[in-house]
XYZ file of C-alpha atoms in Angstrom:
546
model
C -22.500 -0.269 14.959
C -25.320 -1.088 17.358
C -28.743 -1.638 15.803
C -31.142 1.054 17.064
C -33.565 -1.628 18.273
C -30.931 -2.746 20.800
C -30.474 0.708 22.312
C -31.980 1.260 25.786
C -33.961 4.301 24.629
C -35.566 2.281 21.812
C -36.829 -0.254 24.328
C -37.981 2.558 26.591
C -39.973 4.065 23.715
C -41.577 0.691 23.036
C -42.650 0.557 26.666
C -44.015 4.107 26.553
C -45.987 3.328 23.420
C -47.369 0.139 24.947
C -48.283 1.728 28.293
C -50.043 4.867 27.012
C -48.539 6.113 23.736
C -50.977 4.251 21.498
C -53.963 5.841 23.259
C -52.377 9.263 23.878
C -54.784 12.141 23.258
C -53.490 15.588 22.324
C -56.963 16.988 22.903
C -56.819 15.835 26.531
C -53.186 16.952 26.815
C -54.148 20.527 25.888
C -57.019 20.424 28.385
C -54.620 19.404 31.154
C -51.709 21.688 30.252
C -52.394 25.298 29.296
C -48.691 25.804 28.568
C -48.399 22.926 26.071
C -48.028 25.216 23.040
C -45.060 27.023 24.595
C -43.428 23.752 25.624
C -43.633 22.197 22.183
C -43.151 25.110 19.790
C -39.945 26.807 18.684
C -39.251 29.985 16.727
C -36.320 30.044 14.334
C -34.783 33.456 13.684
C -33.131 33.776 10.308
C -29.944 35.691 9.531
C -32.023 38.647 8.256
C -34.234 38.782 11.361
C -37.246 37.082 9.773
C -38.858 34.260 11.743
C -40.377 30.826 11.234
C -42.601 29.309 13.928
C -42.528 25.513 14.270
C -45.491 24.287 16.321
C -45.006 20.650 17.332
C -47.666 20.792 20.062
C -50.384 18.963 18.094
C -48.213 15.842 17.855
C -48.820 12.637 19.826
C -46.044 13.264 22.338
C -45.520 14.407 25.885
C -42.341 15.373 27.719
C -41.538 11.742 28.593
C -41.829 10.557 25.000
C -39.790 13.468 23.663
C -37.162 12.938 26.340
C -36.829 9.265 25.366
C -36.543 10.215 21.686
C -33.746 12.641 22.558
C -32.025 9.852 24.506
C -32.306 7.672 21.404
C -30.599 10.311 19.247
C -27.759 10.572 21.746
C -27.373 6.817 22.106
C -27.300 6.500 18.303
C -24.467 9.071 18.311
C -26.232 11.333 15.835
C -24.373 14.390 17.125
C -21.039 12.692 16.360
C -22.136 11.868 12.819
C -23.407 15.432 12.393
C -20.023 16.783 13.430
C -18.317 14.349 11.063
C -20.453 15.622 8.183
C -19.622 19.247 8.939
C -15.934 18.295 9.232
C -15.836 16.899 5.700
C -15.364 13.270 6.731
C -16.370 10.516 4.322
C -19.719 9.666 5.895
C -21.013 8.356 2.545
C -19.461 4.988 3.313
C -20.527 2.962 0.261
C -19.015 5.508 -2.138
C -16.224 6.668 0.177
C -17.155 10.332 -0.186
C -17.648 13.362 1.991
C -21.183 14.745 2.218
C -20.512 18.438 2.027
C -23.409 20.314 0.473
C -23.279 22.448 3.624
C -20.023 23.915 2.260
C -21.939 25.266 -0.733
C -23.836 27.710 1.490
C -20.875 28.703 3.650
C -21.357 32.401 2.997
C -19.403 33.352 6.109
C -16.398 31.838 4.276
C -15.093 29.874 7.249
C -12.479 27.239 6.311
C -14.152 23.931 5.466
C -11.918 20.994 4.622
C -12.263 17.812 2.573
C -9.211 15.540 2.476
C -7.049 18.344 3.856
C -8.137 20.936 1.275
C -10.108 24.056 2.227
C -12.968 24.038 -0.289
C -14.373 27.465 0.659
C -12.326 29.424 -1.947
C -13.278 26.992 -4.715
C -16.983 27.200 -3.829
C -16.795 30.991 -3.748
C -15.061 31.058 -7.134
C -17.926 29.107 -8.736
C -20.455 31.456 -7.124
C -18.576 34.479 -8.475
C -18.633 32.886 -11.927
C -22.383 32.326 -11.587
C -22.845 35.922 -10.437
C -20.920 37.385 -13.363
C -22.630 35.208 -15.963
C -26.163 35.694 -14.611
C -25.709 39.454 -14.394
C -24.526 39.575 -18.018
C -27.594 37.666 -19.179
C -30.043 39.567 -17.005
C -28.642 42.959 -17.991
C -28.895 42.111 -21.687
C -25.145 42.354 -22.260
C -25.037 38.645 -23.130
C -26.697 38.344 -26.508
C -27.592 35.525 -28.851
C -26.045 34.944 -32.255
C -28.250 37.619 -33.925
C -27.580 40.233 -31.259
C -30.875 39.811 -29.415
C -31.205 39.546 -25.619
C -31.922 36.200 -23.968
C -35.612 35.786 -23.161
C -35.856 32.057 -22.414
C -33.678 29.744 -20.325
C -34.116 25.973 -20.755
C -32.601 23.813 -18.000
C -32.034 20.241 -19.180
C -31.333 17.813 -16.339
C -32.888 14.995 -14.348
C -33.412 14.165 -10.670
C -31.770 16.712 -8.409
C -30.542 18.647 -11.450
C -34.185 19.336 -12.250
C -36.336 19.045 -9.122
C -34.380 21.643 -7.137
C -34.293 24.429 -9.743
C -37.907 23.748 -10.777
C -39.126 24.020 -7.215
C -37.082 27.101 -6.279
C -37.836 29.111 -9.412
C -41.531 28.392 -8.956
C -41.447 29.270 -5.250
C -39.549 32.517 -5.918
C -41.542 33.578 -8.970
C -42.407 36.941 -7.343
C -38.693 37.821 -7.617
C -38.386 36.866 -11.311
C -36.775 38.984 -14.000
C -39.566 40.513 -16.140
C -37.930 39.512 -19.432
C -36.708 35.994 -18.652
C -38.818 32.849 -18.675
C -37.472 29.518 -17.423
C -38.353 26.077 -18.765
C -37.293 22.702 -17.390
C -36.860 19.477 -19.313
C -36.156 16.254 -17.437
C -38.309 13.480 -18.862
C -36.823 11.538 -21.765
C -40.374 11.378 -23.115
C -40.033 13.502 -26.265
C -43.185 15.380 -25.321
C -41.356 17.202 -22.530
C -38.717 18.830 -24.702
C -41.057 19.241 -27.674
C -43.480 21.317 -25.594
C -40.645 23.403 -24.110
C -39.138 24.169 -27.515
C -42.519 25.281 -28.877
C -42.268 28.254 -26.525
C -38.736 29.214 -27.530
C -36.940 31.100 -30.308
C -33.414 29.929 -31.236
C -32.255 33.540 -31.408
C -33.134 34.278 -27.787
C -32.874 30.930 -25.962
C -30.129 29.841 -23.580
C -29.772 26.148 -22.736
C -28.275 24.907 -19.467
C -27.143 21.269 -19.721
C -27.045 19.972 -16.144
C -25.080 16.736 -15.844
C -22.062 16.287 -13.604
C -20.561 13.610 -15.877
C -22.148 14.879 -19.092
C -22.954 11.238 -19.829
C -26.397 10.874 -18.195
C -28.414 9.165 -20.936
C -31.718 11.007 -20.511
C -30.075 14.403 -20.166
C -27.721 13.813 -23.109
C -30.630 12.687 -25.298
C -32.597 15.849 -24.509
C -29.486 18.014 -24.923
C -28.785 16.528 -28.363
C -32.399 17.138 -29.395
C -32.106 20.762 -28.248
C -28.841 21.121 -30.163
C -30.382 19.673 -33.339
C -33.380 22.004 -32.987
C -31.047 24.975 -32.594
C -28.796 24.054 -35.532
C -31.775 23.421 -37.812
C -32.355 27.172 -37.756
C -28.875 28.490 -37.046
C -26.863 26.166 -39.312
C -23.449 27.282 -37.991
C -22.185 25.198 -35.003
C -19.975 28.063 -33.781
C -23.106 29.769 -32.428
C -23.628 26.948 -29.903
C -21.158 28.772 -27.650
C -23.563 31.687 -27.200
C -26.619 29.561 -26.512
C -25.429 26.518 -24.527
C -23.653 26.312 -21.153
C -22.760 23.272 -19.068
C -23.285 22.537 -15.392
C -20.734 19.757 -15.349
C -17.218 18.633 -14.463
C -16.452 16.714 -17.663
C -14.573 19.288 -19.749
C -13.798 16.799 -22.542
C -17.430 15.901 -23.243
C -18.544 19.502 -22.782
C -16.106 20.662 -25.475
C -17.114 17.811 -27.792
C -20.689 19.057 -27.560
C -19.529 22.494 -28.743
C -19.827 24.395 -25.464
C -17.132 26.958 -24.691
C -15.188 25.685 -21.671
C -15.384 29.201 -20.179
C -19.113 28.569 -19.822
C -18.761 25.388 -17.793
C -19.813 25.575 -14.140
C -18.444 22.733 -12.033
C -19.165 21.089 -8.699
C -17.412 18.381 -6.728
C -18.055 14.684 -6.073
C -19.102 15.514 -2.510
C -22.234 17.219 -3.855
C -25.054 14.678 -4.141
C -27.676 15.242 -6.819
C -30.572 15.777 -4.413
C -28.439 18.280 -2.482
C -27.126 20.131 -5.540
C -29.564 23.042 -5.749
C -27.034 25.079 -3.729
C -24.329 24.487 -6.344
C -23.845 25.445 -10.006
C -27.072 23.482 -10.588
C -28.747 26.620 -9.220
C -27.627 28.723 -12.210
C -31.163 28.800 -13.614
C -32.283 30.243 -10.274
C -29.621 32.983 -10.498
C -30.714 33.827 -14.035
C -34.369 33.971 -13.024
C -34.314 35.777 -9.666
C -30.819 37.302 -9.659
C -27.655 36.384 -7.816
C -28.482 38.661 -4.881
C -31.599 36.612 -4.153
C -29.721 33.344 -4.715
C -27.192 34.519 -2.144
C -30.007 35.189 0.347
C -31.311 31.691 -0.403
C -27.889 30.255 0.520
C -27.668 32.364 3.671
C -31.093 31.179 4.835
C -29.877 27.587 4.582
C -26.603 28.478 6.290
C -28.559 29.930 9.213
C -30.278 26.564 9.739
C -26.895 24.814 9.499
C -25.587 27.015 12.313
C -28.667 26.303 14.423
C -28.391 22.560 13.737
C -24.722 22.433 14.754
C -24.832 24.684 17.810
C -28.225 24.056 19.436
C -28.777 21.287 22.018
C -31.136 18.554 20.819
C -33.824 19.665 23.293
C -34.177 22.974 21.386
C -32.895 21.832 17.991
C -35.709 22.242 15.494
C -34.593 19.774 12.757
C -33.740 17.200 15.442
C -37.225 17.459 16.936
C -38.887 17.179 13.522
C -36.847 14.055 12.747
C -37.519 12.452 16.121
C -41.234 12.778 15.463
C -40.736 10.809 12.239
C -38.982 8.083 14.230
C -41.800 8.005 16.796
C -44.520 7.662 14.188
C -42.690 5.348 11.797
C -41.092 2.945 14.248
C -43.464 2.945 17.196
C -46.867 4.194 16.004
C -46.504 2.200 12.748
C -47.299 5.129 10.451
C -45.666 4.506 7.085
C -46.461 7.775 5.344
C -45.999 11.501 5.809
C -47.916 14.350 4.218
C -46.433 17.781 3.494
C -49.034 20.357 2.458
C -47.876 23.899 1.698
C -50.669 26.465 1.787
C -48.923 28.497 -0.901
C -49.442 28.102 -4.642
C -45.892 29.229 -5.404
C -44.647 26.221 -3.404
C -46.591 23.731 -5.499
C -43.421 21.751 -6.349
C -42.092 21.685 -2.783
C -43.590 18.264 -1.877
C -42.157 16.721 -5.072
C -38.734 18.074 -4.145
C -39.033 16.605 -0.643
C -40.066 13.236 -2.079
C -36.644 12.808 -3.652
C -34.838 14.235 -0.632
C -36.561 11.870 1.788
C -37.217 8.690 -0.172
C -34.020 8.556 -2.221
C -32.027 9.247 0.944
C -33.711 6.915 3.405
C -35.373 4.316 1.214
C -32.773 1.760 2.315
C -33.024 -1.704 3.862
C -29.329 -2.322 4.583
C -27.476 -0.740 7.487
C -24.035 0.843 7.290
C -22.536 -2.354 8.700
C -23.917 -4.240 5.668
C -26.812 -6.010 7.409
C -30.432 -6.128 6.341
C -32.466 -4.202 8.887
C -35.303 -5.718 10.913
C -37.108 -2.414 11.508
C -38.850 0.215 9.386
C -36.750 2.904 7.703
C -37.822 5.534 5.124
C -41.369 6.850 5.087
C -43.538 7.365 2.006
C -43.692 11.152 1.634
C -46.347 12.823 -0.503
C -48.141 16.117 -0.786
C -49.783 18.835 -2.834
C -50.490 22.509 -2.215
C -53.658 23.220 -0.267
C -56.480 24.204 -0.419
C -56.983 22.097 -3.522
C -55.543 19.084 -1.698
C -58.428 19.259 0.758
C -60.630 17.911 -2.026
C -58.371 14.987 -2.894
C -56.571 13.062 -0.154
C -57.605 14.962 2.983
C -60.606 12.632 3.290
C -58.171 9.785 3.917
C -56.187 11.851 6.420
C -59.314 12.749 8.413
C -61.360 9.553 8.335
C -59.211 6.822 6.836
C -57.776 3.847 8.710
C -54.183 5.020 8.355
C -52.274 7.339 10.657
C -50.757 10.058 8.439
C -48.612 12.647 10.267
C -48.850 15.952 8.422
C -46.774 19.096 8.030
C -48.698 22.259 7.163
C -46.646 25.189 5.819
C -47.859 28.738 5.285
C -46.680 32.350 5.227
C -48.575 35.069 7.087
C -47.817 37.623 4.358
C -48.842 36.930 0.772
C -46.980 38.126 -2.295
C -50.402 38.841 -3.775
C -52.642 40.471 -1.118
C -55.475 40.987 -3.588
C -59.035 41.945 -2.675
C -57.862 43.620 0.544
C -56.084 40.370 1.517
C -59.384 38.466 1.396
C -57.845 35.432 -0.312
C -54.995 35.159 2.178
C -57.377 35.248 5.119
C -59.516 32.504 3.569
C -56.363 30.472 2.989
C -55.252 31.025 6.590
C -58.687 30.044 7.889
C -58.342 26.681 6.151
C -54.737 26.333 7.310
C -55.630 26.703 10.976
C -58.933 24.818 10.710
C -57.388 21.720 9.135
C -54.816 21.300 11.892
C -57.367 21.974 14.618
C -59.994 19.628 13.199
C -57.462 16.847 12.661
C -56.597 17.080 16.343
C -60.076 17.620 17.842
C -62.179 15.489 15.516
C -65.917 15.374 16.081
C -67.644 12.961 18.439
C -70.826 11.070 17.685
C -72.498 13.034 20.493
C -71.611 16.320 18.788
C -72.936 15.025 15.484
C -76.165 13.803 17.105
C -76.664 17.162 18.841
C -76.835 18.776 15.394
C -79.966 16.754 14.625
C -78.205 14.419 12.204
C -80.077 11.354 10.933
C -79.119 8.398 13.127
C -77.878 6.374 10.155
C -75.482 9.174 9.160
C -73.943 9.718 12.584
C -71.055 7.228 12.076
C -70.277 8.745 8.684
C -70.033 12.270 10.096
C -67.974 11.286 13.127
C -64.254 12.129 13.162
C -61.888 10.340 15.516
C -59.444 13.250 15.688
C -56.056 12.778 17.321
C -54.421 12.972 13.889
C -50.976 14.568 14.383
C -49.829 17.731 12.625
C -46.815 20.019 12.687
C -47.598 23.609 11.787
C -44.851 25.702 10.167
C -45.803 29.369 9.999
C -43.456 31.751 8.180
C -43.665 35.516 8.020
C -43.228 35.510 4.229
C -41.775 33.134 1.636
C -38.595 34.981 0.741
C -35.377 33.539 -0.724
C -33.941 33.310 2.805
C -37.071 31.625 4.198
C -37.155 29.079 1.386
C -33.470 28.271 1.924
C -34.152 27.693 5.608
C -37.145 25.437 4.968
C -35.174 23.226 2.578
C -32.246 22.986 4.994
C -34.680 22.089 7.806
C -35.937 19.090 5.840
C -32.397 18.157 4.764
C -31.239 17.996 8.368
C -34.375 16.109 9.412
C -33.614 13.513 6.735
C -30.034 13.281 7.985
C -31.089 12.660 11.603
C -33.634 10.026 10.594
C -31.044 8.103 8.574
C -28.468 8.422 11.334
C -30.810 6.875 13.899
C -31.765 4.091 11.492
C -28.053 3.418 10.903
C -28.336 3.621 7.110
C -26.349 5.560 4.519
C -28.617 8.422 3.467
C -26.262 9.570 0.729
C -26.090 6.844 -1.902
C -28.825 5.711 -4.291
C -28.003 2.285 -5.656
C -31.710 1.626 -6.111
C -31.750 4.129 -8.963
C -29.101 2.216 -10.911
C -30.536 -1.243 -11.612
C -33.446 -0.166 -13.805
C -31.215 2.272 -15.697
C -28.681 -0.464 -16.481
C -31.378 -2.818 -17.740
C -32.823 0.018 -19.827
C -29.521 0.281 -21.760
C -29.797 -3.394 -22.711
C -33.432 -3.076 -23.761
C -32.764 0.134 -25.719
C -30.317 -1.749 -27.937
C -32.953 -4.431 -28.484
C -35.588 -1.840 -29.392
C -33.267 -0.384 -32.015
C -32.972 -3.831 -33.624
C -35.838 -5.066 -35.802
C -35.468 -8.657 -34.633
C -38.014 -10.251 -32.364
C -36.775 -10.370 -28.764
C -36.291 -13.896 -27.408
C -34.781 -13.288 -23.952
C -36.131 -11.695 -20.707
C -38.959 -13.117 -18.630
C -42.164 -14.023 -20.491
C -44.006 -10.866 -19.454
C -41.213 -8.419 -20.396
C -40.433 -10.306 -23.622
C -44.033 -10.194 -24.846
C -44.459 -6.556 -23.860
C -41.317 -5.548 -25.779
C -42.386 -7.449 -28.868
C -45.877 -5.943 -28.749
C -44.376 -2.472 -28.440
C -42.176 -3.101 -31.494
C -45.254 -4.116 -33.490
C -47.272 -1.080 -32.446
C -44.456 1.456 -32.628
């Protein structure tokens, strides 16, 4: 493959940045072009008729820059790779796997093939199983060993098996079943499961063990602790079948644990962990908000998939979002990205995107096995606003770093209390932050307010800080599905242009392998003599203090 830095469009973008891009002013651009908003904003219409407005007009681009970025995507053959992904080809080259999470939300049931097999019927069968099981639990027909209804669901997983369900159940809390509470345990720190179990009753608790292989150390440790806690009260292991289910493909280990194989929900090797929320890993979501809402969630993502596949790059919303990342990361030398949802229910959305973006594109080797000589993945962070305005927004406004920002908000609140007063205050901050980041405040404006001369520099804002504004009508299951799929496809395009494999995660493995070695040493009372001097002394000090 050709390195992106050798593509003509890459060199053209370097020239554009050098000639005027580094001093480009969006404030001046709006003054010169009254139609700029219409040129650089796009409205996505969902399958249910709801809309999401993506306003890219406050970004540091003009038509020439965007045109060159589009040329870059075409020269990097991103459209070909996109089509390969949707065709079930093995685009995960280091693991020789298809990348087919898009098949999980194929609610139109079109044939989708991997290695010559149409996977649509299999995916639908798992969804029907999830539907039947979740409806039994939600209706109260599924009862615990003493005949009581399930009131608490504990999802035990890690990584994508945790971050996705945590985020979605929190974001869709307005749709929750009134009887059912959900708890999530991912950290092997005993505190996590101990605190979750304090809120549960063995008679009315259902555990979901989320591990494809059923061998993930952290998940298995937490699952065993949950099992021991359950049996301490229940005594009889036969009752495990009514209180534990598996989100896994390893039937042998699932049965060894005591779980009835009928309550195993599988998913294929072409489903990556950080893309698994659409799969059986979403069972906790079904139990919490109902299968009907989970289905709408899938359809919202499917609608973005259709847009991504069928829309020319010039109007393709995820493409444009990704190209802005390339512009800032590789030409404007911005190494971070902020995502700030102005919605308390979406408080875990940035954490979810952190894994999606940084585990996917935190790579330094290209698909042709060469170390890259250009920047790849960005550092993504975020928190829900308005609270975030009192933490890191100072750095965004007046710091020395360029931090492109996505603001997300819904026009309609699920809680329009006080005659919608709170929502209007939230919206005021939402619009004001983006506007002030762009406009800034000149020293002349500060001086005109009668400010002490010594304070003028401190109250001056440079402005020209880029933002993308994403305005939804309401955060519904369909809207949330679309937003996640938007960021998934953005991540895909970024990785495709950088020429890296966005679908493996070897960087996660090394520390985990070393941890197995050290765990054995910690279980031995002998003083540790190997490792580097720092690690050796730390381990021995821990063993003394433990």
